[in-house]
Short mmCIF file of C-alpha atoms in Angstrom, two decimals:
data_model
loop_
_atom_site.label_atom_id
_atom_site.label_comp_id
_atom_site.label_asym_id
_atom_site.label_seq_id
_atom_site.Cartn_x
_atom_site.Cartn_y
_atom_site.Cartn_z
CA UNK A 1 135.96 -17.04 258.54
CA UNK A 2 137.37 -14.38 256.22
CA UNK A 3 137.88 -15.48 252.62
CA UNK A 4 139.46 -12.93 250.30
CA UNK A 5 138.76 -12.40 246.63
CA UNK A 6 141.98 -14.16 245.69
CA UNK A 7 141.00 -17.30 247.61
CA UNK A 8 137.49 -17.41 246.18
CA UNK A 9 138.67 -17.07 242.61
CA UNK A 10 141.60 -19.41 243.33
CA UNK A 11 139.02 -22.16 243.90
CA UNK A 12 137.61 -21.45 240.45
CA UNK A 13 141.10 -21.78 238.98
CA UNK A 14 141.52 -25.23 240.54
CA UNK A 15 138.31 -26.43 238.88
CA UNK A 16 139.51 -25.20 235.51
CA UNK A 17 143.07 -26.51 235.88
CA UNK A 18 142.18 -30.00 234.68
CA UNK A 19 140.73 -28.62 231.47
CA UNK A 20 143.15 -25.91 230.48
CA UNK A 21 146.29 -24.76 232.30
CA UNK A 22 146.64 -21.80 229.98
CA UNK A 23 143.15 -20.48 230.70
CA UNK A 24 143.70 -20.93 234.43
CA UNK A 25 146.97 -18.97 234.32
CA UNK A 26 145.39 -16.02 232.50
CA UNK A 27 142.36 -16.04 234.79
CA UNK A 28 144.52 -16.11 237.92
CA UNK A 29 146.47 -13.10 236.66
CA UNK A 30 143.21 -11.22 236.14
CA UNK A 31 142.07 -12.04 239.65
CA UNK A 32 145.34 -10.73 241.07
CA UNK A 33 144.78 -7.45 239.27
CA UNK A 34 141.23 -7.30 240.57
CA UNK A 35 142.46 -7.74 244.13
CA UNK A 36 145.00 -4.94 243.66
CA UNK A 37 142.45 -2.56 242.14
CA UNK A 38 139.91 -3.18 244.91
CA UNK A 39 142.58 -2.60 247.55
CA UNK A 40 143.70 0.57 245.79
CA UNK A 41 140.11 1.79 245.56
CA UNK A 42 139.65 1.29 249.32
CA UNK A 43 142.76 3.39 250.00
CA UNK A 44 141.49 6.16 247.74
CA UNK A 45 138.13 6.18 249.54
CA UNK A 46 139.91 6.46 252.91
CA UNK A 47 142.01 9.29 251.52
CA UNK A 48 138.87 11.01 250.18
CA UNK A 49 137.29 10.75 253.65
CA UNK A 50 140.32 12.35 255.31
CA UNK A 51 140.38 15.19 252.75
CA UNK A 52 136.67 15.84 253.39
CA UNK A 53 137.30 15.98 257.14
CA UNK A 54 140.18 18.38 256.44
CA UNK A 55 137.73 20.75 254.72
CA UNK A 56 135.40 20.60 257.74
CA UNK A 57 138.35 21.25 260.08
CA UNK A 58 139.45 24.40 258.22
CA UNK A 59 135.85 25.67 258.32
CA UNK A 60 135.80 25.08 262.07
CA UNK A 61 139.05 27.06 262.34
CA UNK A 62 137.76 30.03 260.38
CA UNK A 63 134.37 30.30 262.11
CA UNK A 64 135.78 31.14 265.60
CA UNK A 65 138.00 33.86 264.09
CA UNK A 66 134.99 35.57 262.51
CA UNK A 67 132.86 35.16 265.62
CA UNK A 68 135.71 36.57 267.75
CA UNK A 69 135.81 39.64 265.51
CA UNK A 70 132.08 40.11 266.18
CA UNK A 71 131.82 39.18 269.84
CA UNK A 72 135.37 39.20 271.27
CA UNK A 73 134.46 36.10 273.29
CA UNK A 74 137.40 34.14 274.77
CA UNK A 75 135.43 30.98 274.11
CA UNK A 76 136.16 31.38 270.39
CA UNK A 77 139.92 31.13 271.09
CA UNK A 78 139.42 27.70 272.68
CA UNK A 79 137.30 26.59 269.74
CA UNK A 80 139.96 27.79 267.32
CA UNK A 81 142.77 25.95 269.15
CA UNK A 82 140.74 22.72 269.19
CA UNK A 83 140.08 22.99 265.46
CA UNK A 84 143.76 23.80 264.85
CA UNK A 85 144.86 20.54 266.51
CA UNK A 86 142.33 18.50 264.53
CA UNK A 87 143.42 20.16 261.26
CA UNK A 88 147.10 19.33 261.75
CA UNK A 89 146.26 15.78 262.82
CA UNK A 90 144.42 15.19 259.57
CA UNK A 91 147.17 16.85 257.56
CA UNK A 92 149.73 14.56 259.21
CA UNK A 93 147.64 11.50 258.27
CA UNK A 94 147.56 12.59 254.65
CA UNK A 95 151.33 13.01 254.54
CA UNK A 96 151.78 9.44 255.76
CA UNK A 97 149.31 8.01 253.23
CA UNK A 98 151.15 6.01 250.52
CA UNK A 99 148.63 7.15 247.89
CA UNK A 100 149.62 10.80 248.38
CA UNK A 101 152.27 11.70 245.85
CA UNK A 102 152.94 13.95 242.87
CA UNK A 103 150.39 16.73 242.56
CA UNK A 104 148.86 15.87 245.95
CA UNK A 105 152.14 16.65 247.74
CA UNK A 106 152.12 20.06 246.07
CA UNK A 107 148.50 20.56 247.22
CA UNK A 108 149.50 19.74 250.81
CA UNK A 109 152.27 22.32 250.71
CA UNK A 110 149.90 24.97 249.34
CA UNK A 111 147.24 24.14 251.95
CA UNK A 112 149.87 24.47 254.70
CA UNK A 113 150.97 27.82 253.26
CA UNK A 114 147.45 29.27 253.38
CA UNK A 115 146.87 27.73 256.81
CA UNK A 116 149.99 29.46 258.12
CA UNK A 117 148.60 32.79 256.89
CA UNK A 118 145.30 32.12 258.66
CA UNK A 119 147.21 31.16 261.82
CA UNK A 120 149.22 34.40 261.73
CA UNK A 121 146.05 36.46 261.33
CA UNK A 122 144.36 34.57 264.17
CA UNK A 123 147.32 35.16 266.52
CA UNK A 124 147.28 38.86 265.66
CA UNK A 125 143.54 39.11 266.34
CA UNK A 126 143.53 37.06 269.55
CA UNK A 127 146.57 38.79 271.05
CA UNK A 128 145.70 42.37 270.07
CA UNK A 129 145.57 44.51 273.25
CA UNK A 130 142.30 46.40 273.67
CA UNK A 131 140.65 44.89 270.60
CA UNK A 132 140.83 45.87 266.93
CA UNK A 133 139.12 48.82 265.22
CA UNK A 134 136.41 48.24 262.60
CA UNK A 135 138.58 48.88 259.53
CA UNK A 136 141.33 46.46 260.57
CA UNK A 137 138.68 43.96 261.61
CA UNK A 138 137.15 44.04 258.14
CA UNK A 139 140.58 43.69 256.51
CA UNK A 140 141.44 40.68 258.70
CA UNK A 141 138.09 39.06 257.97
CA UNK A 142 138.54 39.56 254.23
CA UNK A 143 142.06 38.13 254.35
CA UNK A 144 140.83 35.09 256.31
CA UNK A 145 138.05 34.62 253.73
CA UNK A 146 140.61 34.80 250.92
CA UNK A 147 142.84 32.09 252.39
CA UNK A 148 139.82 29.99 253.32
CA UNK A 149 138.57 30.15 249.71
CA UNK A 150 142.01 29.16 248.41
CA UNK A 151 142.13 26.14 250.76
CA UNK A 152 138.60 25.18 249.64
CA UNK A 153 139.72 25.27 245.99
CA UNK A 154 142.75 23.12 246.76
CA UNK A 155 140.63 20.57 248.64
CA UNK A 156 138.13 20.47 245.77
CA UNK A 157 140.97 19.83 243.33
CA UNK A 158 142.15 17.00 245.58
CA UNK A 159 138.67 15.49 245.64
CA UNK A 160 138.53 15.53 241.86
CA UNK A 161 141.87 13.73 241.71
CA UNK A 162 140.62 11.05 244.13
CA UNK A 163 137.31 10.70 242.26
CA UNK A 164 139.14 10.22 238.98
CA UNK A 165 141.47 7.61 240.48
CA UNK A 166 138.58 5.65 242.03
CA UNK A 167 136.66 5.70 238.76
CA UNK A 168 139.73 4.47 236.86
CA UNK A 169 140.17 1.69 239.41
CA UNK A 170 136.54 0.59 239.00
CA UNK A 171 136.88 0.68 235.21
CA UNK A 172 139.90 -1.62 235.44
CA UNK A 173 137.98 -3.99 237.69
CA UNK A 174 135.16 -4.18 235.15
CA UNK A 175 137.69 -4.72 232.34
CA UNK A 176 139.18 -7.68 234.23
CA UNK A 177 135.75 -9.28 234.50
CA UNK A 178 135.26 -8.86 230.75
CA UNK A 179 138.55 -10.70 230.09
CA UNK A 180 137.59 -13.52 232.44
CA UNK A 181 134.22 -14.01 230.80
CA UNK A 182 135.85 -14.11 227.35
CA UNK A 183 138.33 -16.74 228.52
CA UNK A 184 135.57 -18.92 229.92
CA UNK A 185 133.49 -18.57 226.76
CA UNK A 186 136.47 -19.42 224.50
CA UNK A 187 136.30 -23.13 225.31
CA UNK A 188 133.24 -25.17 224.46
CA UNK A 189 134.56 -27.90 226.73
CA UNK A 190 133.95 -25.75 229.80
CA UNK A 191 130.75 -24.05 228.57
CA UNK A 192 128.54 -25.53 231.27
CA UNK A 193 131.14 -25.07 234.00
CA UNK A 194 131.82 -21.57 232.77
CA UNK A 195 128.13 -20.67 233.01
CA UNK A 196 127.98 -21.94 236.59
CA UNK A 197 131.20 -20.10 237.48
CA UNK A 198 129.94 -16.91 235.84
CA UNK A 199 126.80 -17.07 237.98
CA UNK A 200 128.90 -17.68 241.08
CA UNK A 201 131.21 -14.79 240.30
CA UNK A 202 128.20 -12.55 239.71
CA UNK A 203 126.78 -13.43 243.10
CA UNK A 204 130.03 -13.13 245.05
CA UNK A 205 131.79 -10.26 243.30
CA UNK A 206 129.75 -8.22 240.83
CA UNK A 207 126.62 -7.96 242.96
CA UNK A 208 128.47 -6.38 245.92
CA UNK A 209 130.15 -3.91 243.57
CA UNK A 210 126.79 -2.96 242.05
CA UNK A 211 125.34 -2.50 245.53
CA UNK A 212 128.29 -0.35 246.49
CA UNK A 213 127.84 1.70 243.31
CA UNK A 214 124.15 2.25 244.14
CA UNK A 215 125.09 3.39 247.63
CA UNK A 216 127.62 5.89 246.27
CA UNK A 217 125.03 7.15 243.76
CA UNK A 218 122.44 7.59 246.51
CA UNK A 219 124.83 9.58 248.70
CA UNK A 220 125.83 11.78 245.75
CA UNK A 221 122.14 12.71 245.37
CA UNK A 222 121.80 13.73 249.00
CA UNK A 223 120.96 10.44 250.71
CA UNK A 224 121.24 10.45 254.50
CA UNK A 225 123.28 7.31 255.08
CA UNK A 226 124.82 4.22 253.51
CA UNK A 227 124.31 0.93 255.35
CA UNK A 228 126.25 -1.74 253.45
CA UNK A 229 124.54 -5.13 253.11
CA UNK A 230 127.74 -6.64 251.68
CA UNK A 231 128.91 -9.69 253.64
CA UNK A 232 131.61 -11.05 251.33
CA UNK A 233 134.31 -10.97 254.05
CA UNK A 234 136.85 -9.63 251.58
CA UNK A 235 138.29 -6.39 250.26
CA UNK A 236 134.99 -5.32 248.69
CA UNK A 237 133.34 -5.47 252.10
CA UNK A 238 136.28 -3.46 253.48
CA UNK A 239 135.70 -0.89 250.74
CA UNK A 240 131.96 -0.68 251.51
CA UNK A 241 132.57 -0.32 255.25
CA UNK A 242 135.21 2.38 254.68
CA UNK A 243 132.73 4.33 252.56
CA UNK A 244 130.01 3.85 255.18
CA UNK A 245 132.32 5.23 257.89
CA UNK A 246 133.12 8.22 255.71
CA UNK A 247 129.39 8.94 255.23
CA UNK A 248 128.69 8.59 258.95
CA UNK A 249 131.49 11.04 259.77
CA UNK A 250 130.12 13.55 257.26
CA UNK A 251 126.58 13.23 258.56
CA UNK A 252 127.78 13.52 262.16
CA UNK A 253 129.45 16.82 261.30
CA UNK A 254 126.26 18.01 259.58
CA UNK A 255 124.13 17.03 262.59
CA UNK A 256 126.47 18.93 264.88
CA UNK A 257 126.15 21.97 262.58
CA UNK A 258 122.35 21.60 262.67
CA UNK A 259 122.40 21.43 266.45
CA UNK A 260 124.45 24.60 266.65
CA UNK A 261 122.22 26.33 264.08
CA UNK A 262 119.09 25.35 266.02
CA UNK A 263 120.52 26.80 269.25
CA UNK A 264 120.80 30.17 267.52
CA UNK A 265 117.00 30.26 267.09
CA UNK A 266 114.44 31.11 269.81
CA UNK A 267 113.83 28.00 271.88
CA UNK A 268 110.50 29.00 273.47
CA UNK A 269 107.27 30.55 272.27
CA UNK A 270 106.62 34.20 273.13
CA UNK A 271 103.37 34.62 275.00
CA UNK A 272 102.42 37.90 276.65
CA UNK A 273 99.03 39.45 277.44
CA UNK A 274 97.37 40.03 274.10
CA UNK A 275 100.04 38.44 271.88
CA UNK A 276 101.10 34.87 271.15
CA UNK A 277 104.07 34.12 268.84
CA UNK A 278 105.29 30.66 267.80
CA UNK A 279 107.29 29.10 264.94
CA UNK A 280 107.54 25.82 263.06
CA UNK A 281 110.39 24.63 260.85
CA UNK A 282 110.94 21.73 258.45
CA UNK A 283 114.45 21.33 257.01
CA UNK A 284 114.90 19.71 253.60
CA UNK A 285 118.46 18.81 254.58
CA UNK A 286 120.30 18.52 257.86
CA UNK A 287 121.12 22.24 257.81
CA UNK A 288 119.50 24.98 255.75
CA UNK A 289 119.22 28.68 254.97
CA UNK A 290 115.91 29.53 256.74
CA UNK A 291 115.91 31.28 260.08
CA UNK A 292 113.59 33.31 262.30
CA UNK A 293 113.81 35.41 265.43
CA UNK A 294 111.55 37.19 267.90
CA UNK A 295 112.16 39.04 271.14
CA UNK A 296 110.45 41.54 273.45
CA UNK A 297 111.55 44.63 275.34
CA UNK A 298 108.94 46.32 277.54
CA UNK A 299 105.90 46.98 275.27
CA UNK A 300 107.70 46.39 271.97
CA UNK A 301 108.07 43.07 270.14
CA UNK A 302 110.23 42.47 267.08
CA UNK A 303 109.86 39.48 264.77
CA UNK A 304 111.86 38.40 261.76
CA UNK A 305 111.86 35.62 259.18
CA UNK A 306 114.53 35.13 256.49
CA UNK A 307 115.57 32.78 253.71
CA UNK A 308 119.20 32.67 252.51
CA UNK A 309 119.93 31.63 248.94
CA UNK A 310 121.41 28.17 248.49
CA UNK A 311 120.68 24.93 250.30
CA UNK A 312 122.47 22.74 252.80
CA UNK A 313 125.79 23.94 254.20
CA UNK A 314 126.24 26.96 251.83
CA UNK A 315 122.77 28.28 252.71
CA UNK A 316 123.37 27.68 256.43
CA UNK A 317 126.67 29.60 256.36
CA UNK A 318 125.06 32.57 254.58
CA UNK A 319 122.14 32.50 257.03
CA UNK A 320 124.53 32.48 260.00
CA UNK A 321 126.38 35.53 258.68
CA UNK A 322 123.07 37.36 258.16
CA UNK A 323 121.78 36.38 261.59
CA UNK A 324 125.02 37.49 263.24
CA UNK A 325 124.98 40.83 261.40
CA UNK A 326 121.44 41.58 262.60
CA UNK A 327 122.03 40.45 266.17
CA UNK A 328 125.22 42.51 266.36
CA UNK A 329 123.10 45.67 266.31
CA UNK A 330 121.48 47.03 269.49
CA UNK A 331 118.07 45.44 269.61
CA UNK A 332 115.87 48.40 270.55
CA UNK A 333 118.08 51.48 270.44
CA UNK A 334 118.20 51.12 266.64
CA UNK A 335 115.21 51.28 264.30
CA UNK A 336 114.42 48.27 262.11
CA UNK A 337 115.58 50.31 259.11
CA UNK A 338 118.97 51.00 260.71
CA UNK A 339 119.42 47.34 261.63
CA UNK A 340 118.63 46.16 258.10
CA UNK A 341 120.83 48.77 256.39
CA UNK A 342 123.87 47.75 258.45
CA UNK A 343 123.13 44.04 257.99
CA UNK A 344 122.83 44.57 254.22
CA UNK A 345 126.29 46.15 254.15
CA UNK A 346 127.79 43.20 256.00
CA UNK A 347 126.21 40.60 253.69
CA UNK A 348 127.08 42.61 250.56
CA UNK A 349 130.73 42.99 251.53
CA UNK A 350 131.13 39.35 252.56
CA UNK A 351 129.43 37.75 249.57
CA UNK A 352 128.72 38.44 245.92
CA UNK A 353 125.39 39.34 244.32
CA UNK A 354 124.66 35.67 243.69
CA UNK A 355 124.36 35.20 247.48
CA UNK A 356 121.46 37.07 249.04
CA UNK A 357 118.90 36.88 251.84
CA UNK A 358 115.19 37.61 251.56
CA UNK A 359 113.78 38.90 254.81
CA UNK A 360 110.61 40.19 256.48
CA UNK A 361 111.11 42.23 259.64
CA UNK A 362 108.37 43.67 261.85
CA UNK A 363 107.97 45.71 265.02
CA UNK A 364 104.78 45.40 267.08
CA UNK A 365 103.76 47.88 269.78
CA UNK A 366 101.54 46.58 272.56
CA UNK A 367 100.64 50.15 273.49
CA UNK A 368 98.62 50.85 270.34
CA UNK A 369 98.64 47.46 268.52
CA UNK A 370 100.47 48.98 265.55
CA UNK A 371 102.34 46.50 263.40
CA UNK A 372 105.26 48.16 261.54
CA UNK A 373 106.94 46.02 258.89
CA UNK A 374 109.57 46.01 256.13
CA UNK A 375 109.71 43.45 253.33
CA UNK A 376 113.13 42.80 251.75
CA UNK A 377 112.25 40.64 248.76
CA UNK A 378 110.42 38.11 250.93
CA UNK A 379 107.05 36.37 250.61
CA UNK A 380 104.09 38.60 251.66
CA UNK A 381 102.58 37.36 254.95
CA UNK A 382 99.07 35.96 255.22
CA UNK A 383 96.79 38.08 257.42
CA UNK A 384 93.62 36.82 259.12
CA UNK A 385 91.23 39.69 259.82
CA UNK A 386 88.98 38.78 262.71
CA UNK A 387 86.31 41.31 261.69
CA UNK A 388 85.92 39.78 258.22
CA UNK A 389 86.84 36.23 259.24
CA UNK A 390 89.01 35.96 256.10
CA UNK A 391 92.64 35.33 255.23
CA UNK A 392 94.29 37.69 252.72
CA UNK A 393 97.82 38.51 251.58
CA UNK A 394 99.24 41.45 253.50
CA UNK A 395 99.79 44.53 251.34
CA UNK A 396 103.55 45.03 251.11
CA UNK A 397 105.78 46.03 248.22
CA UNK A 398 108.93 43.90 248.28
CA UNK A 399 112.23 45.75 248.40
CA UNK A 400 115.68 44.46 247.56
CA UNK A 401 116.96 41.38 249.44
CA UNK A 402 120.02 41.75 251.64
CA UNK A 403 123.30 41.36 249.75
CA UNK A 404 122.23 42.63 246.30
CA UNK A 405 123.35 46.26 246.56
CA UNK A 406 124.50 48.72 249.19
CA UNK A 407 123.60 51.87 247.27
CA UNK A 408 120.15 50.76 246.08
CA UNK A 409 119.03 49.19 249.35
CA UNK A 410 116.33 51.48 250.79
CA UNK A 411 113.99 49.62 253.16
CA UNK A 412 110.45 51.01 253.15
CA UNK A 413 108.37 50.77 256.32
CA UNK A 414 104.61 50.16 256.29
CA UNK A 415 102.16 49.78 259.15
CA UNK A 416 98.76 48.39 260.05
CA UNK A 417 96.77 48.02 263.27
CA UNK A 418 95.98 44.52 264.45
CA UNK A 419 92.61 43.81 266.10
CA UNK A 420 91.90 41.20 268.77
CA UNK A 421 91.58 37.82 267.06
CA UNK A 422 93.79 38.84 264.12
CA UNK A 423 96.53 36.46 263.02
CA UNK A 424 99.65 37.03 260.93
CA UNK A 425 101.42 34.08 259.30
CA UNK A 426 104.97 34.59 258.01
CA UNK A 427 106.56 31.86 255.88
CA UNK A 428 109.39 31.03 253.50
CA UNK A 429 108.88 30.06 249.85
CA UNK A 430 109.38 26.37 250.60
CA UNK A 431 105.80 26.37 251.96
CA UNK A 432 104.14 26.81 248.57
CA UNK A 433 106.87 25.50 246.20
CA UNK A 434 106.14 21.82 246.90
CA UNK A 435 104.92 19.75 243.92
CA UNK A 436 102.47 16.90 243.54
CA UNK A 437 102.77 13.83 241.30
CA UNK A 438 101.94 15.96 238.24
CA UNK A 439 104.77 18.40 239.10
CA UNK A 440 102.21 21.14 239.86
CA UNK A 441 103.17 23.67 242.53
CA UNK A 442 100.88 24.06 245.53
CA UNK A 443 100.98 27.88 245.32
CA UNK A 444 100.24 30.56 247.90
CA UNK A 445 96.68 31.12 246.60
CA UNK A 446 95.77 27.50 247.28
CA UNK A 447 97.14 27.89 250.82
CA UNK A 448 95.07 31.04 251.33
CA UNK A 449 91.92 29.26 250.12
CA UNK A 450 92.66 26.30 252.39
CA UNK A 451 93.10 28.61 255.40
CA UNK A 452 89.74 30.28 254.70
CA UNK A 453 88.04 26.86 254.93
CA UNK A 454 89.46 26.07 258.36
CA UNK A 455 87.53 26.35 261.57
CA UNK A 456 88.56 28.78 264.27
CA UNK A 457 91.94 27.47 265.47
CA UNK A 458 94.83 28.83 267.48
CA UNK A 459 97.88 29.85 265.48
CA UNK A 460 99.76 26.83 266.92
CA UNK A 461 97.17 24.32 265.73
CA UNK A 462 96.78 26.08 262.40
CA UNK A 463 100.51 25.92 261.66
CA UNK A 464 100.64 22.23 262.57
CA UNK A 465 97.74 21.39 260.25
CA UNK A 466 99.17 23.52 257.45
CA UNK A 467 102.58 21.85 257.69
CA UNK A 468 100.93 18.42 257.59
CA UNK A 469 98.97 19.45 254.48
CA UNK A 470 102.08 20.70 252.68
CA UNK A 471 104.06 17.54 253.45
CA UNK A 472 101.14 15.35 252.31
CA UNK A 473 100.76 17.34 249.06
CA UNK A 474 104.41 16.98 248.14
CA UNK A 475 105.47 13.99 246.01
CA UNK A 476 108.95 12.70 246.78
CA UNK A 477 111.50 14.29 249.11
CA UNK A 478 110.93 17.95 249.97
CA UNK A 479 113.60 20.01 248.21
CA UNK A 480 113.39 23.31 250.09
CA UNK A 481 113.29 24.35 253.75
CA UNK A 482 109.91 25.36 255.20
CA UNK A 483 109.62 27.86 258.05
CA UNK A 484 106.42 29.25 259.59
CA UNK A 485 106.24 32.13 262.08
CA UNK A 486 102.82 32.97 263.47
CA UNK A 487 101.52 35.91 265.52
CA UNK A 488 98.06 35.84 267.12
CA UNK A 489 96.22 38.69 268.82
CA UNK A 490 94.24 37.36 271.76
CA UNK A 491 91.31 38.95 273.59
CA UNK A 492 93.65 40.67 276.04
CA UNK A 493 94.66 43.08 273.28
CA UNK A 494 91.17 44.61 273.11
CA UNK A 495 91.94 47.21 275.73
CA UNK A 496 94.50 48.84 273.40
CA UNK A 497 92.12 49.45 270.50
CA UNK A 498 89.74 52.20 271.62
CA UNK A 499 92.43 54.93 271.61
CA UNK A 500 93.65 54.26 268.05
CA UNK A 501 92.55 56.74 265.31
CA UNK A 502 90.51 55.05 262.59
CA UNK A 503 92.59 56.60 259.78
CA UNK A 504 95.74 54.75 260.97
CA UNK A 505 94.56 51.39 259.70
CA UNK A 506 96.08 49.96 256.53
CA UNK A 507 94.20 49.77 253.26
CA UNK A 508 92.69 46.45 252.37
CA UNK A 509 95.23 43.98 250.97
CA UNK A 510 94.55 42.48 247.53
CA UNK A 511 93.00 39.01 247.55
#
């Protein structure tokens, strides 16, 4: 049976009525206010949830436009139309919400204005006969980004308004409790009863609010979910369940984004005579900024590992732009330098200098076992030399990351020859930036030393053991994404070695 806050506290009023009608009247008034504030807080949380979904919907509208500019796929038009319907449905809900008034009505009008601009651009792009040239494409993309940023600012302003209103509502609730406690304490005649009632109120009302507050605090720090244990059968339970639904909706959207992001990565290991390539990934959040790629054409294999600045959704969006820019180039008709130069221009024009991507790109020839590589501000790979049976850091001078500068970006290629039994381990900085209980970093040198103590293992087994070690070393939740990409030369590569000049091998890397 559902018993509301008013009914529960009404029972308290009846007990106190025989002692003091005046105290009961004041207490009842306070309880009425509490009921109103809790109800208002629940409405604000529901409104906050709808506004958050509105932000996700506008992102889902913009993404197909950008992808259409890159690929021209008709599938992106269907995705855009689906997102358009969802966006207007949410906007209609907000207009009907009784808590939306004043400044929020102005925000709705401004959001609709920018959305109309985006819609006009989308119709122009989708309906353009024969496609759009590069210059107009860039202009349209920049204009879409501008309106998307403006909508994001408006939504953020809305969130701040809702947050402020919820906080004010909670403050008023706490103030009402203070008044009630003072009224109970004002009469010595009801001291014992007041103590019992205070305990009861704490159990039935304050405790659920504290639990709800802890849940909100946990989510604000990146918690995965909020499962309310509040069973008060009143408005506070409604508030907790509304917040839980909002969190589930947000996490569902993030999981969908993670699923899409994962599909953009290679799904199978690459195993050809003489070469075995595999990857491992551990995400600190549902989505992240790490990515990798590898593919083969005839006797040439290209591999890549990258780490976009930022975490969570911002890092994932930057990574997706970088991945799309690289994959937009012809895979083997362009050199790795040409691919990176064009990708750097795309990232630089789309984002500011604060947003960048570190990257290591390599090209391996099965004809002569030469390993050509370029390092763009990324971590130097670990190289196992079968002849020496030792792991060392590969000798590579880091260049500028993607997105820092167009004019100063000059990728420098280096090369080595890999022998049968050699292994190359590429990784992102999350691998060695984990900390123990003393807040000490693991460090890449400790990883190198650990690798040199391991028995002869395949690159697959080695990466699994290394990832287990890193997770075990870390104290608390891992704060950064970890990606491993391993290449192993098997015995089948031996037939390529005898024709390679000895002076083509790289100098020894520093240990």
